[in-house]
PDB file of C-alpha atoms in Angstrom:
ATOM      1  CA  MET V   1      17.621 -33.461  16.407  1.00 53.00           C
ATOM      2  CA  LEU V   2      20.456 -31.628  18.150  1.00 55.00           C
ATOM      3  CA  GLU V   3      19.833 -30.286  21.586  1.00 58.00           C
ATOM      4  CA  GLU V   4      21.692 -27.227  22.805  1.00 60.00           C
ATOM      5  CA  THR V   5      22.751 -26.918  26.416  1.00 58.00           C
ATOM      6  CA  THR V   6      24.546 -24.130  28.153  1.00 62.00           C
ATOM      7  CA  ASP V   7      26.333 -25.304  31.231  1.00 67.00           C
ATOM      8  CA  SER V   8      28.856 -22.470  31.335  1.00 71.00           C
ATOM      9  CA  VAL V   9      29.010 -20.337  34.426  1.00 76.00           C
ATOM     10  CA  ILE V  10      28.926 -16.612  33.861  1.00 79.00           C
ATOM     11  CA  GLU V  11      31.151 -14.866  36.359  1.00 79.00           C
ATOM     12  CA  GLU V  12      30.348 -11.431  37.657  1.00 83.00           C
ATOM     13  CA  PRO V  13      32.850  -8.844  36.425  1.00 87.00           C
ATOM     14  CA  VAL V  14      35.472  -7.997  39.017  1.00 90.00           C
ATOM     15  CA  GLU V  15      36.553  -4.427  39.583  1.00 94.00           C
ATOM     16  CA  ILE V  16      40.281  -4.066  38.953  1.00 97.00           C
ATOM     17  CA  LYS V  17      41.836  -2.535  42.077  1.00 96.00           C
ATOM     18  CA  LEU V  18      45.415  -2.411  40.926  1.00 97.00           C
ATOM     19  CA  THR V  19      47.140  -2.176  37.578  1.00 98.00           C
ATOM     20  CA  ILE V  20      50.849  -2.888  37.472  1.00 98.00           C
ATOM     21  CA  GLY V  21      52.502  -1.516  34.356  1.00 97.00           C
ATOM     22  CA  VAL V  22      56.005  -2.608  33.372  1.00 97.00           C
ATOM     23  CA  CYS V  23      58.109  -0.882  30.707  1.00 94.00           C
ATOM     24  CA  THR V  24      60.765  -2.832  28.833  1.00 94.00           C
ATOM     25  CA  ILE V  25      62.786  -2.962  25.636  1.00 93.00           C
ATOM     26  CA  PRO V  26      63.298  -5.997  23.369  1.00 92.00           C
ATOM     27  CA  LYS V  27      66.831  -6.824  24.489  1.00 93.00           C
ATOM     28  CA  ARG V  28      65.585  -7.185  28.094  1.00 94.00           C
ATOM     29  CA  MET V  29      62.470  -9.254  27.329  1.00 94.00           C
ATOM     30  CA  PHE V  30      64.244 -12.617  27.550  1.00 94.00           C
ATOM     31  CA  ASP V  31      67.167 -11.693  29.788  1.00 95.00           C
ATOM     32  CA  ASP V  32      66.553 -13.371  33.172  1.00 95.00           C
ATOM     33  CA  ARG V  33      68.057 -10.386  34.994  1.00 94.00           C
ATOM     34  CA  PHE V  34      65.257  -8.124  33.775  1.00 95.00           C
ATOM     35  CA  LEU V  35      61.719  -8.687  32.527  1.00 96.00           C
ATOM     36  CA  PRO V  36      61.316 -12.452  33.182  1.00 97.00           C
ATOM     37  CA  ARG V  37      62.528 -12.031  36.789  1.00 97.00           C
ATOM     38  CA  ILE V  38      60.126  -9.233  37.738  1.00 97.00           C
ATOM     39  CA  ILE V  39      57.193 -10.685  35.759  1.00 97.00           C
ATOM     40  CA  ASN V  40      57.551 -14.099  37.434  1.00 97.00           C
ATOM     41  CA  LYS V  41      57.733 -12.453  40.853  1.00 97.00           C
ATOM     42  CA  LEU V  42      54.623 -10.375  40.166  1.00 98.00           C
ATOM     43  CA  LEU V  43      52.654 -13.267  38.646  1.00 98.00           C
ATOM     44  CA  ASN V  44      53.452 -15.460  41.656  1.00 98.00           C
ATOM     45  CA  GLN V  45      52.086 -12.737  43.928  1.00 98.00           C
ATOM     46  CA  ILE V  46      49.002 -12.150  41.773  1.00 98.00           C
ATOM     47  CA  GLY V  47      48.167 -15.862  41.778  1.00 97.00           C
ATOM     48  CA  ASP V  48      44.465 -16.288  41.031  1.00 96.00           C
ATOM     49  CA  ARG V  49      43.508 -12.737  41.992  1.00 97.00           C
ATOM     50  CA  LYS V  50      41.116 -11.218  39.483  1.00 96.00           C
ATOM     51  CA  ASP V  51      41.362  -7.683  40.892  1.00 97.00           C
ATOM     52  CA  VAL V  52      44.971  -7.088  39.812  1.00 98.00           C
ATOM     53  CA  GLU V  53      46.085  -6.696  36.215  1.00 97.00           C
ATOM     54  CA  LEU V  54      49.606  -6.768  34.831  1.00 98.00           C
ATOM     55  CA  ILE V  55      50.436  -4.910  31.620  1.00 98.00           C
ATOM     56  CA  VAL V  56      53.837  -5.050  29.921  1.00 97.00           C
ATOM     57  CA  LEU V  57      54.778  -2.534  27.255  1.00 95.00           C
ATOM     58  CA  GLY V  58      57.806  -3.341  25.148  1.00 92.00           C
ATOM     59  CA  ASP V  59      59.196  -0.918  22.636  1.00 88.00           C
ATOM     60  CA  ASN V  60      62.338  -0.693  20.528  1.00 84.00           C
ATOM     61  CA  LYS V  61      63.413   2.660  22.000  1.00 81.00           C
ATOM     62  CA  LYS V  62      61.002   4.542  19.750  1.00 88.00           C
ATOM     63  CA  MET V  63      59.163   5.957  22.757  1.00 90.00           C
ATOM     64  CA  SER V  64      60.679   7.687  25.741  1.00 90.00           C
ATOM     65  CA  VAL V  65      60.161   6.092  29.148  1.00 89.00           C
ATOM     66  CA  GLY V  66      57.701   8.885  29.932  1.00 91.00           C
ATOM     67  CA  LYS V  67      55.630   8.155  26.818  1.00 93.00           C
ATOM     68  CA  LYS V  68      55.654   4.430  27.635  1.00 94.00           C
ATOM     69  CA  ARG V  69      54.420   5.181  31.145  1.00 94.00           C
ATOM     70  CA  ASP V  70      51.722   7.496  29.779  1.00 95.00           C
ATOM     71  CA  ARG V  71      50.580   4.711  27.451  1.00 96.00           C
ATOM     72  CA  LEU V  72      50.509   2.180  30.310  1.00 97.00           C
ATOM     73  CA  ILE V  73      48.346   4.572  32.350  1.00 96.00           C
ATOM     74  CA  GLN V  74      45.967   4.967  29.382  1.00 97.00           C
ATOM     75  CA  MET V  75      45.687   1.173  29.083  1.00 97.00           C
ATOM     76  CA  ALA V  76      45.182   0.606  32.814  1.00 97.00           C
ATOM     77  CA  GLN V  77      41.787  -0.448  34.146  1.00 97.00           C
ATOM     78  CA  GLY V  78      42.681  -0.374  37.840  1.00 96.00           C
ATOM     79  CA  LYS V  79      41.643   2.282  40.324  1.00 94.00           C
ATOM     80  CA  PHE V  80      45.313   2.474  41.294  1.00 95.00           C
ATOM     81  CA  VAL V  81      48.252   2.240  38.920  1.00 96.00           C
ATOM     82  CA  VAL V  82      51.820   1.423  39.792  1.00 96.00           C
ATOM     83  CA  LEU V  83      54.606   1.651  37.223  1.00 95.00           C
ATOM     84  CA  ILE V  84      57.585  -0.643  37.577  1.00 94.00           C
ATOM     85  CA  ASP V  85      60.699  -0.775  35.436  1.00 92.00           C
ATOM     86  CA  ASP V  86      61.983  -4.117  34.187  1.00 94.00           C
ATOM     87  CA  ASP V  87      65.095  -3.834  36.375  1.00 92.00           C
ATOM     88  CA  ASP V  88      63.152  -3.042  39.567  1.00 92.00           C
ATOM     89  CA  ASP V  89      62.388  -5.440  42.388  1.00 92.00           C
ATOM     90  CA  VAL V  90      59.464  -5.569  44.799  1.00 92.00           C
ATOM     91  CA  SER V  91      59.032  -7.082  48.239  1.00 91.00           C
ATOM     92  CA  ASP V  92      57.611 -10.596  48.459  1.00 93.00           C
ATOM     93  CA  ASP V  93      54.336  -9.220  49.847  1.00 93.00           C
ATOM     94  CA  TYR V  94      54.120  -6.134  47.623  1.00 94.00           C
ATOM     95  CA  ILE V  95      50.808  -6.864  45.902  1.00 96.00           C
ATOM     96  CA  SER V  96      49.027  -8.162  49.007  1.00 95.00           C
ATOM     97  CA  THR V  97      50.193  -5.117  50.974  1.00 92.00           C
ATOM     98  CA  VAL V  98      49.045  -2.609  48.355  1.00 93.00           C
ATOM     99  CA  CYS V  99      45.689  -4.374  47.912  1.00 95.00           C
ATOM    100  CA  ARG V 100      45.155  -4.518  51.682  1.00 93.00           C
ATOM    101  CA  ILE V 101      45.761  -0.748  51.896  1.00 92.00           C
ATOM    102  CA  ILE V 102      43.262  -0.163  49.074  1.00 92.00           C
ATOM    103  CA  GLU V 103      40.646  -2.382  50.761  1.00 93.00           C
ATOM    104  CA  LYS V 104      41.071  -0.754  54.187  1.00 91.00           C
ATOM    105  CA  ASN V 105      41.025   2.791  52.772  1.00 90.00           C
ATOM    106  CA  PRO V 106      38.507   2.865  49.897  1.00 87.00           C
ATOM    107  CA  ASN V 107      38.477   6.667  49.681  1.00 89.00           C
ATOM    108  CA  ILE V 108      42.216   7.263  49.314  1.00 88.00           C
ATOM    109  CA  ASP V 109      43.667   8.772  46.160  1.00 87.00           C
ATOM    110  CA  VAL V 110      47.399   8.157  46.607  1.00 84.00           C
ATOM    111  CA  ILE V 111      49.502   5.428  48.175  1.00 84.00           C
ATOM    112  CA  SER V 112      53.060   6.443  48.936  1.00 81.00           C
ATOM    113  CA  HIS V 113      55.949   4.514  50.424  1.00 78.00           C
ATOM    114  CA  ALA V 114      59.653   4.488  50.953  1.00 78.00           C
ATOM    115  CA  GLN V 115      61.858   2.493  48.637  1.00 84.00           C
ATOM    116  CA  LYS V 116      65.417   1.301  48.634  1.00 85.00           C
ATOM    117  CA  ALA V 117      67.498   2.305  45.625  1.00 84.00           C
ATOM    118  CA  ILE V 118      70.981   1.027  44.879  1.00 83.00           C
ATOM    119  CA  ILE V 119      72.843   3.317  42.524  1.00 84.00           C
ATOM    120  CA  ASP V 120      76.446   2.595  41.618  1.00 89.00           C
ATOM    121  CA  GLY V 121      76.669   0.300  44.643  1.00 89.00           C
ATOM    122  CA  GLU V 122      75.453   2.982  47.057  1.00 89.00           C
ATOM    123  CA  GLU V 123      72.180   2.369  48.919  1.00 87.00           C
ATOM    124  CA  TRP V 124      69.639   5.160  49.246  1.00 85.00           C
ATOM    125  CA  ILE V 125      66.248   5.311  50.922  1.00 82.00           C
ATOM    126  CA  VAL V 126      63.829   7.298  48.804  1.00 82.00           C
ATOM    127  CA  ASP V 127      60.832   8.332  50.902  1.00 76.00           C
ATOM    128  CA  PHE V 128      57.789   9.397  48.921  1.00 75.00           C
ATOM    129  CA  SER V 129      55.644   9.802  52.018  1.00 69.00           C
ATOM    130  CA  LEU V 130      53.460  12.885  51.924  1.00 66.00           C
ATOM    131  CA  HIS V 131      53.993  13.296  55.670  1.00 63.00           C
ATOM    132  CA  HIS V 132      57.668  12.442  55.979  1.00 58.00           C
ATOM    133  CA  ASP V 133      59.136  14.419  58.884  1.00 61.00           C
ATOM    134  CA  LYS V 134      61.966  15.765  56.710  1.00 59.00           C
ATOM    135  CA  THR V 135      59.803  16.773  53.762  1.00 54.00           C
ATOM    136  CA  PRO V 136      60.405  20.491  53.240  1.00 52.00           C
ATOM    137  CA  PRO V 137      57.888  23.038  51.959  1.00 52.00           C
ATOM    138  CA  LEU V 138      57.153  22.694  48.239  1.00 47.00           C
ATOM    139  CA  GLU V 139      59.351  25.635  47.260  1.00 46.00           C
ATOM    140  CA  GLN V 140      62.372  23.826  48.720  1.00 47.00           C
ATOM    141  CA  LEU V 141      61.763  20.409  47.144  1.00 46.00           C
ATOM    142  CA  SER V 142      64.107  20.979  44.219  1.00 45.00           C
ATOM    143  CA  TYR V 143      66.876  21.678  46.737  1.00 44.00           C
ATOM    144  CA  TRP V 144      66.159  18.609  48.875  1.00 43.00           C
ATOM    145  CA  TYR V 145      65.341  16.166  46.094  1.00 45.00           C
ATOM    146  CA  GLN V 146      67.892  15.948  43.325  1.00 46.00           C
ATOM    147  CA  ASP V 147      67.299  13.406  40.585  1.00 47.00           C
ATOM    148  CA  GLY V 148      64.495  11.919  42.710  1.00 46.00           C
ATOM    149  CA  LEU V 149      66.847  11.011  45.582  1.00 46.00           C
ATOM    150  CA  TYR V 150      66.385  12.347  49.066  1.00 44.00           C
ATOM    151  CA  ARG V 151      69.560  13.859  50.394  1.00 44.00           C
ATOM    152  CA  ASP V 152      69.902  15.031  53.970  1.00 44.00           C
ATOM    153  CA  TRP V 153      71.702  18.355  53.554  1.00 38.00           C
ATOM    154  CA  GLU V 154      71.947  19.012  57.272  1.00 38.00           C
TER     155      GLU V 154
END
């Protein structure tokens, strides 16, 4: 007679704090300058964390970037969602920093930060802070922010 045993451990479900969504296209999926570089960096930071998920959406240019991002948001299970392009980079402590902010501030809705952008060899600091000292009133934002880049017009 066969005897059944169940020695498996049932783990409690973990709430996903953070979803990281990455958009890509097929020609960048295996190019070490793009998707593999950022995915490896993110996976190394995620390690054995169960509260962070990583979703990659590849498409053969049939969807716009906006539609890809919308789809990533629909797929996301995390309380917070960050969207990263396959040619972006993140700091070495990006995930731990974002998760620490979430843990210390459980009632927040938005996390904003400054980022460095290099466009045509020129470095820009893009500050998405809601309380940045140079953030103008809403009606002036289109004047101050062109193409998403902060420009000091004074």
